[in-house]
Amino acid sequence: MKEGQFRSWTDWRNEFSGNLAIFCSDERFANATLEFLRRHLDIERCDLFVVAGGPAFLTQNESSLIERLELLLRAHKIKTVALISHELCGYYSHRYSDLDSDDLRRKQLEDLSKAAALLRQMGVNAYAFFAYVENGEIVFEEVENQ
Ligand SMILES: [Zn+2]
């Protein structure tokens, strides 16, 4: 092996699963989220759309991100999208600094439902989840569709 070179143990597979996960970049939740996708949703492989605030960009109408998402949905023939938001999200507490933690969570859950509805309008199956910490463990709960 050449110096400065690294060879991955991951097998190369030149195909797309049609799955996509959209979640926040927060490292305190990111690994658990990947585990949740694999172990709970049986999503072994998926495209990742990881950005601060996760699915919030959809309800914030951030057009450059939405444009890229639409490109991805088409190019990789995405059929199923998992949306995950999380407790203690710095994006939300920064953006909505006037809200207390209960209202912040309500806002996040509302955004999740709206984002899922938007994605369904784009023709994909969307499932929304909220992650939080309970007794030192990270728990994922499905958000009911509204
Ligand atoms: Zn976050």
XYZ file of C-alpha atoms and ligand atoms in Angstrom:
147
model
C 0.000 0.000 0.000
C 1.238 3.428 -0.916
C 2.008 5.842 1.851
C -0.798 8.304 2.478
C -3.335 5.870 1.075
C -6.196 4.153 2.867
C -8.234 1.206 1.632
C -11.771 0.815 2.970
C -13.123 -2.543 4.186
C -16.511 -1.564 2.734
C -17.392 -3.416 -0.456
C -18.122 -1.191 -3.431
C -21.709 -1.561 -4.647
C -22.692 0.496 -7.635
C -26.411 0.781 -6.916
C -28.892 2.888 -4.984
C -31.327 1.550 -2.410
C -33.908 4.302 -2.920
C -33.637 5.234 0.746
C -32.681 8.613 2.133
C -32.220 9.868 5.682
C -32.369 13.551 6.592
C -31.024 14.487 10.005
C -28.987 17.005 11.978
C -25.208 17.002 11.925
C -25.008 17.003 15.751
C -22.406 14.355 16.622
C -24.116 13.574 19.929
C -26.964 11.974 17.938
C -25.436 11.121 14.554
C -23.999 7.675 15.355
C -27.152 6.627 17.206
C -29.190 7.777 14.213
C -27.219 5.563 11.841
C -27.705 2.675 14.275
C -31.457 3.439 14.462
C -31.732 3.367 10.651
C -29.987 0.002 10.452
C -31.349 -1.788 13.502
C -34.866 -0.390 13.766
C -35.834 0.566 10.221
C -33.778 -2.163 8.510
C -32.205 0.462 6.291
C -28.828 -1.073 5.621
C -27.816 1.507 3.035
C -29.175 4.953 2.324
C -28.274 8.353 1.010
C -27.624 10.889 3.741
C -28.706 14.497 3.839
C -27.044 15.737 6.968
C -27.280 19.416 7.811
C -27.573 21.512 10.971
C -31.221 21.450 12.070
C -31.942 18.362 9.945
C -35.339 18.517 8.196
C -35.876 22.145 9.338
C -34.653 23.478 5.980
C -37.800 22.094 4.351
C -40.177 24.147 6.471
C -37.820 27.137 6.437
C -38.115 27.082 2.665
C -34.361 27.151 2.119
C -34.481 26.923 -1.639
C -30.860 26.002 -2.358
C -31.092 22.972 -0.062
C -34.531 22.022 -1.358
C -33.179 22.221 -4.904
C -30.395 19.789 -4.039
C -32.833 17.496 -2.306
C -35.089 17.417 -5.369
C -32.094 16.621 -7.532
C -31.194 13.756 -5.226
C -34.756 12.400 -5.152
C -34.752 12.229 -8.941
C -31.190 11.112 -9.613
C -31.147 8.349 -7.002
C -34.817 7.396 -7.457
C -35.576 7.907 -3.783
C -38.751 6.151 -2.620
C -38.479 6.297 1.150
C -37.259 9.113 3.368
C -36.655 9.028 7.114
C -36.667 12.448 8.774
C -35.122 12.761 12.212
C -35.016 15.733 14.547
C -33.527 15.704 18.009
C -33.820 17.201 21.466
C -31.221 19.831 22.447
C -30.791 20.852 18.821
C -28.523 23.898 18.685
C -30.072 25.036 15.420
C -33.520 25.321 16.996
C -32.401 26.849 20.285
C -30.362 29.430 18.369
C -33.057 30.236 15.837
C -35.902 30.296 18.361
C -34.103 31.603 21.423
C -37.363 33.101 22.750
C -39.052 29.680 23.087
C -38.795 27.535 26.214
C -37.902 23.860 25.870
C -41.536 22.651 25.697
C -42.428 25.135 22.953
C -39.196 24.328 21.163
C -40.095 20.655 21.089
C -43.607 21.463 19.880
C -42.099 23.571 17.095
C -39.739 20.758 16.110
C -42.549 18.187 16.032
C -44.693 20.536 13.979
C -41.809 21.121 11.530
C -41.244 17.374 11.274
C -44.864 16.720 10.343
C -44.847 19.560 7.820
C -41.566 18.372 6.298
C -42.951 14.836 5.975
C -46.089 16.187 4.297
C -43.962 18.219 1.868
C -41.965 15.150 0.930
C -45.134 13.144 0.347
C -46.213 15.880 -2.037
C -42.922 15.264 -3.847
C -44.003 11.664 -4.318
C -42.020 9.731 -1.720
C -42.914 7.824 1.441
C -41.839 9.908 4.410
C -41.494 8.871 8.043
C -40.679 11.293 10.831
C -38.929 10.587 14.118
C -37.858 12.554 17.158
C -34.764 11.561 19.135
C -34.287 12.424 22.785
C -32.220 11.426 25.776
C -33.827 9.410 28.565
C -31.793 8.098 31.495
C -28.620 8.540 29.480
C -29.958 6.558 26.515
C -30.922 7.916 23.109
C -34.515 7.076 22.235
C -36.200 7.450 18.834
C -39.946 7.862 18.594
C -42.103 8.037 15.491
C -43.995 11.288 15.083
C -47.617 10.772 14.200
C -48.652 12.032 10.810
C -50.932 15.005 10.875
Zn -29.306 19.567 15.863
